[in-house]
């Protein structure tokens, strides 16, 4: 059986599952998972000592993690906004060029 009903012969009936929406959801999940894994890896390497001397984070590590996550999230947000504005500009330019034909 294919994942989420995708594959040959799995054409949805009327009122069935929208394959495009499922593919978009899977892509979004992959993107969020990648973001989380990169953030954890980056902030762990930056803020937590390789030698674990205590079972819990100390105050300095905790503050560093909080700041790192906030900065990482803010940068991700800004990059996403920039990509969206470029995509909209490119779509507008493409629509304009088709109108002049």
Short mmCIF file of N, CA and C in Angstrom, two decimals:
data_model
loop_
_atom_site.label_atom_id
_atom_site.label_comp_id
_atom_site.label_asym_id
_atom_site.label_seq_id
_atom_site.Cartn_x
_atom_site.Cartn_y
_atom_site.Cartn_z
N UNK A 1 0.85 -1.17 0.00
CA UNK A 1 0.00 0.00 0.00
C UNK A 1 0.89 1.23 0.00
N UNK A 2 0.52 2.26 -0.78
CA UNK A 2 1.33 3.45 -0.87
C UNK A 2 1.04 4.40 0.29
N UNK A 3 1.97 5.27 0.54
CA UNK A 3 1.87 6.24 1.63
C UNK A 3 0.83 7.31 1.29
N UNK A 4 -0.13 7.52 2.16
CA UNK A 4 -1.19 8.52 2.01
C UNK A 4 -2.00 8.35 0.73
N UNK A 5 -2.12 7.14 0.25
CA UNK A 5 -2.96 6.88 -0.90
C UNK A 5 -2.36 7.30 -2.23
N UNK A 6 -1.05 7.60 -2.24
CA UNK A 6 -0.41 8.00 -3.48
C UNK A 6 0.08 6.78 -4.22
N UNK A 7 0.14 6.88 -5.51
CA UNK A 7 0.66 5.79 -6.31
C UNK A 7 -0.27 5.49 -7.46
N UNK A 8 0.17 4.61 -8.34
CA UNK A 8 -0.67 4.29 -9.49
C UNK A 8 -1.96 3.61 -9.07
N UNK A 9 -3.02 3.99 -9.73
CA UNK A 9 -4.32 3.36 -9.45
C UNK A 9 -5.02 3.93 -8.24
N UNK A 10 -4.47 4.96 -7.61
CA UNK A 10 -5.10 5.54 -6.44
C UNK A 10 -5.69 6.91 -6.75
N UNK A 11 -6.47 6.98 -7.80
CA UNK A 11 -7.12 8.23 -8.19
C UNK A 11 -8.32 8.41 -7.28
N UNK A 12 -8.41 9.56 -6.59
CA UNK A 12 -9.51 9.76 -5.66
C UNK A 12 -10.84 9.92 -6.39
N UNK A 13 -11.87 9.35 -5.82
CA UNK A 13 -13.22 9.51 -6.36
C UNK A 13 -13.71 10.91 -6.02
N UNK A 14 -14.86 11.27 -6.55
CA UNK A 14 -15.44 12.57 -6.24
C UNK A 14 -15.59 12.70 -4.73
N UNK A 15 -15.11 13.81 -4.18
CA UNK A 15 -15.16 13.99 -2.74
C UNK A 15 -14.06 13.26 -2.01
N UNK A 16 -13.10 12.67 -2.72
CA UNK A 16 -12.02 11.92 -2.10
C UNK A 16 -10.88 12.83 -1.66
N UNK A 17 -9.77 12.24 -1.43
CA UNK A 17 -8.59 12.95 -0.95
C UNK A 17 -7.96 13.74 -2.08
N UNK A 18 -7.61 14.99 -1.81
CA UNK A 18 -6.94 15.83 -2.79
C UNK A 18 -5.44 15.55 -2.70
N UNK A 19 -4.90 14.93 -3.72
CA UNK A 19 -3.49 14.51 -3.72
C UNK A 19 -2.56 15.72 -3.65
N UNK A 20 -2.91 16.81 -4.32
CA UNK A 20 -2.06 18.00 -4.30
C UNK A 20 -1.94 18.55 -2.89
N UNK A 21 -3.06 18.59 -2.15
CA UNK A 21 -3.02 19.08 -0.77
C UNK A 21 -2.18 18.18 0.11
N UNK A 22 -2.27 16.89 -0.10
CA UNK A 22 -1.46 15.95 0.68
C UNK A 22 0.02 16.16 0.38
N UNK A 23 0.37 16.32 -0.89
CA UNK A 23 1.76 16.55 -1.25
C UNK A 23 2.28 17.86 -0.66
N UNK A 24 1.45 18.91 -0.66
CA UNK A 24 1.84 20.17 -0.03
C UNK A 24 2.05 20.01 1.47
N UNK A 25 1.17 19.23 2.11
CA UNK A 25 1.29 19.00 3.55
C UNK A 25 2.56 18.21 3.86
N UNK A 26 2.87 17.22 3.04
CA UNK A 26 4.09 16.42 3.25
C UNK A 26 5.32 17.30 3.06
N UNK A 27 5.30 18.16 2.04
CA UNK A 27 6.43 19.07 1.80
C UNK A 27 6.60 20.03 2.97
N UNK A 28 5.48 20.56 3.49
CA UNK A 28 5.56 21.47 4.62
C UNK A 28 6.10 20.76 5.86
N UNK A 29 5.65 19.54 6.08
CA UNK A 29 6.15 18.77 7.22
C UNK A 29 7.65 18.52 7.09
N UNK A 30 8.11 18.17 5.89
CA UNK A 30 9.54 17.97 5.66
C UNK A 30 10.33 19.25 5.94
N UNK A 31 9.77 20.39 5.52
CA UNK A 31 10.44 21.68 5.73
C UNK A 31 10.54 22.02 7.21
N UNK A 32 9.44 21.83 7.93
CA UNK A 32 9.44 22.12 9.37
C UNK A 32 10.38 21.18 10.11
N UNK A 33 10.38 19.92 9.73
CA UNK A 33 11.28 18.95 10.37
C UNK A 33 12.73 19.29 10.11
N UNK A 34 13.05 19.68 8.89
CA UNK A 34 14.42 20.09 8.55
C UNK A 34 14.83 21.32 9.35
N UNK A 35 13.93 22.31 9.45
CA UNK A 35 14.20 23.51 10.23
C UNK A 35 14.50 23.15 11.69
N UNK A 36 13.65 22.31 12.28
CA UNK A 36 13.82 21.92 13.68
C UNK A 36 15.15 21.20 13.89
N UNK A 37 15.46 20.26 13.02
CA UNK A 37 16.71 19.49 13.17
C UNK A 37 17.94 20.38 13.02
N UNK A 38 17.91 21.32 12.07
CA UNK A 38 19.04 22.23 11.91
C UNK A 38 19.18 23.16 13.12
N UNK A 39 18.05 23.62 13.65
CA UNK A 39 18.08 24.50 14.81
C UNK A 39 18.63 23.76 16.03
N UNK A 40 18.17 22.57 16.28
CA UNK A 40 18.65 21.78 17.42
C UNK A 40 20.15 21.53 17.30
N UNK A 41 20.58 21.12 16.12
CA UNK A 41 21.99 20.83 15.91
C UNK A 41 22.85 22.07 16.11
N UNK A 42 22.44 23.17 15.52
CA UNK A 42 23.21 24.41 15.61
C UNK A 42 23.26 24.94 17.04
N UNK A 43 22.11 25.02 17.69
CA UNK A 43 22.07 25.57 19.05
C UNK A 43 22.75 24.64 20.06
N UNK A 44 22.65 23.34 19.86
CA UNK A 44 23.31 22.40 20.76
C UNK A 44 24.83 22.56 20.65
N UNK A 45 25.32 22.64 19.42
CA UNK A 45 26.76 22.78 19.22
C UNK A 45 27.27 24.10 19.78
N UNK A 46 26.47 25.14 19.69
CA UNK A 46 26.90 26.46 20.13
C UNK A 46 26.81 26.63 21.65
N UNK A 47 25.78 26.08 22.26
CA UNK A 47 25.46 26.43 23.65
C UNK A 47 25.79 25.37 24.69
N UNK A 48 25.90 24.13 24.30
CA UNK A 48 26.05 23.07 25.30
C UNK A 48 27.43 22.44 25.19
N UNK A 49 28.10 22.37 26.32
CA UNK A 49 29.44 21.80 26.37
C UNK A 49 29.42 20.32 25.99
N UNK A 50 30.49 19.89 25.37
CA UNK A 50 30.59 18.48 24.98
C UNK A 50 30.74 17.58 26.21
N UNK A 51 31.17 18.15 27.31
CA UNK A 51 31.32 17.39 28.56
C UNK A 51 30.11 17.67 29.44
N UNK A 52 29.27 16.67 29.60
CA UNK A 52 28.07 16.83 30.43
C UNK A 52 28.43 16.60 31.89
N UNK A 53 28.51 17.70 32.65
CA UNK A 53 28.87 17.57 34.06
C UNK A 53 27.64 17.57 34.97
N UNK A 54 26.51 18.04 34.45
CA UNK A 54 25.28 18.09 35.23
C UNK A 54 24.14 17.47 34.42
N UNK A 55 23.15 16.92 35.10
CA UNK A 55 22.04 16.30 34.35
C UNK A 55 21.11 17.32 33.69
N UNK A 56 21.10 18.55 34.19
CA UNK A 56 20.22 19.59 33.65
C UNK A 56 21.07 20.72 33.07
N UNK A 57 20.42 21.56 32.27
CA UNK A 57 21.11 22.73 31.74
C UNK A 57 21.41 23.70 32.87
N UNK A 58 22.59 24.30 32.83
CA UNK A 58 22.86 25.36 33.80
C UNK A 58 22.27 26.66 33.27
N UNK A 59 22.32 27.71 34.06
CA UNK A 59 21.68 28.98 33.68
C UNK A 59 22.25 29.53 32.39
N UNK A 60 23.56 29.51 32.24
CA UNK A 60 24.19 30.03 31.03
C UNK A 60 23.77 29.27 29.78
N UNK A 61 23.74 27.96 29.88
CA UNK A 61 23.31 27.14 28.74
C UNK A 61 21.86 27.41 28.39
N UNK A 62 21.03 27.53 29.41
CA UNK A 62 19.61 27.76 29.20
C UNK A 62 19.36 29.10 28.50
N UNK A 63 20.04 30.15 28.96
CA UNK A 63 19.91 31.47 28.35
C UNK A 63 20.42 31.43 26.91
N UNK A 64 21.55 30.76 26.68
CA UNK A 64 22.11 30.65 25.35
C UNK A 64 21.14 29.94 24.41
N UNK A 65 20.54 28.84 24.87
CA UNK A 65 19.58 28.10 24.06
C UNK A 65 18.38 28.98 23.72
N UNK A 66 17.85 29.70 24.71
CA UNK A 66 16.70 30.58 24.45
C UNK A 66 17.03 31.61 23.38
N UNK A 67 18.17 32.24 23.50
CA UNK A 67 18.56 33.27 22.52
C UNK A 67 18.82 32.66 21.15
N UNK A 68 19.48 31.52 21.12
CA UNK A 68 19.79 30.86 19.86
C UNK A 68 18.51 30.48 19.11
N UNK A 69 17.55 29.90 19.82
CA UNK A 69 16.29 29.50 19.21
C UNK A 69 15.54 30.73 18.70
N UNK A 70 15.53 31.80 19.49
CA UNK A 70 14.83 33.03 19.07
C UNK A 70 15.47 33.61 17.81
N UNK A 71 16.80 33.67 17.77
CA UNK A 71 17.50 34.20 16.60
C UNK A 71 17.29 33.31 15.39
N UNK A 72 17.39 32.01 15.57
CA UNK A 72 17.21 31.06 14.47
C UNK A 72 15.81 31.19 13.88
N UNK A 73 14.80 31.30 14.74
CA UNK A 73 13.42 31.43 14.30
C UNK A 73 13.20 32.75 13.58
N UNK A 74 13.76 33.82 14.10
CA UNK A 74 13.61 35.14 13.47
C UNK A 74 14.25 35.16 12.08
N UNK A 75 15.42 34.59 11.96
CA UNK A 75 16.09 34.53 10.66
C UNK A 75 15.28 33.69 9.68
N UNK A 76 14.76 32.56 10.14
CA UNK A 76 13.94 31.70 9.28
C UNK A 76 12.70 32.46 8.79
N UNK A 77 12.10 33.24 9.68
CA UNK A 77 10.92 34.02 9.32
C UNK A 77 11.28 35.06 8.26
N UNK A 78 12.39 35.77 8.46
CA UNK A 78 12.81 36.79 7.49
C UNK A 78 13.15 36.19 6.13
N UNK A 79 13.82 35.06 6.13
CA UNK A 79 14.15 34.38 4.88
C UNK A 79 12.88 33.94 4.16
N UNK A 80 11.92 33.41 4.90
CA UNK A 80 10.65 32.99 4.31
C UNK A 80 9.90 34.16 3.70
N UNK A 81 9.88 35.29 4.40
CA UNK A 81 9.21 36.48 3.87
C UNK A 81 9.90 36.98 2.60
N UNK A 82 11.23 36.95 2.60
CA UNK A 82 11.99 37.40 1.43
C UNK A 82 11.72 36.48 0.23
N UNK A 83 11.71 35.18 0.47
CA UNK A 83 11.43 34.23 -0.61
C UNK A 83 10.01 34.42 -1.15
N UNK A 84 9.06 34.67 -0.27
CA UNK A 84 7.68 34.89 -0.72
C UNK A 84 7.57 36.15 -1.55
N UNK A 85 8.24 37.22 -1.13
CA UNK A 85 8.17 38.46 -1.91
C UNK A 85 8.85 38.30 -3.26
N UNK A 86 9.96 37.57 -3.31
CA UNK A 86 10.62 37.31 -4.60
C UNK A 86 9.76 36.43 -5.49
N UNK A 87 9.11 35.44 -4.90
CA UNK A 87 8.23 34.58 -5.67
C UNK A 87 7.06 35.36 -6.24
N UNK A 88 6.50 36.27 -5.45
CA UNK A 88 5.39 37.10 -5.92
C UNK A 88 5.87 38.04 -7.02
N UNK A 89 7.08 38.60 -6.86
CA UNK A 89 7.63 39.50 -7.88
C UNK A 89 7.90 38.74 -9.17
N UNK A 90 8.43 37.54 -9.05
CA UNK A 90 8.69 36.72 -10.24
C UNK A 90 7.39 36.31 -10.93
N UNK A 91 6.37 35.99 -10.15
CA UNK A 91 5.08 35.62 -10.71
C UNK A 91 4.45 36.82 -11.42
N UNK A 92 4.58 38.01 -10.83
CA UNK A 92 4.06 39.21 -11.45
C UNK A 92 4.79 39.55 -12.73
N UNK A 93 6.11 39.37 -12.74
CA UNK A 93 6.91 39.63 -13.94
C UNK A 93 6.57 38.64 -15.04
N UNK A 94 6.36 37.39 -14.66
CA UNK A 94 6.01 36.37 -15.66
C UNK A 94 4.63 36.65 -16.24
N UNK A 95 3.68 37.06 -15.41
CA UNK A 95 2.34 37.39 -15.88
C UNK A 95 2.40 38.61 -16.79
N UNK A 96 3.23 39.59 -16.46
CA UNK A 96 3.38 40.77 -17.30
C UNK A 96 3.98 40.47 -18.64
N UNK A 97 4.92 39.55 -18.69
CA UNK A 97 5.55 39.21 -19.97
C UNK A 97 4.61 38.44 -20.87
N UNK A 98 3.69 37.65 -20.28
CA UNK A 98 2.73 36.92 -21.10
C UNK A 98 1.69 37.89 -21.68
N UNK A 99 1.38 38.93 -20.92
CA UNK A 99 0.38 39.90 -21.39
C UNK A 99 0.87 40.71 -22.58
N UNK A 100 2.18 40.83 -22.76
CA UNK A 100 2.70 41.64 -23.86
C UNK A 100 2.84 40.85 -25.16
N UNK A 101 2.53 39.55 -25.14
CA UNK A 101 2.63 38.74 -26.36
C UNK A 101 1.55 39.04 -27.33
#
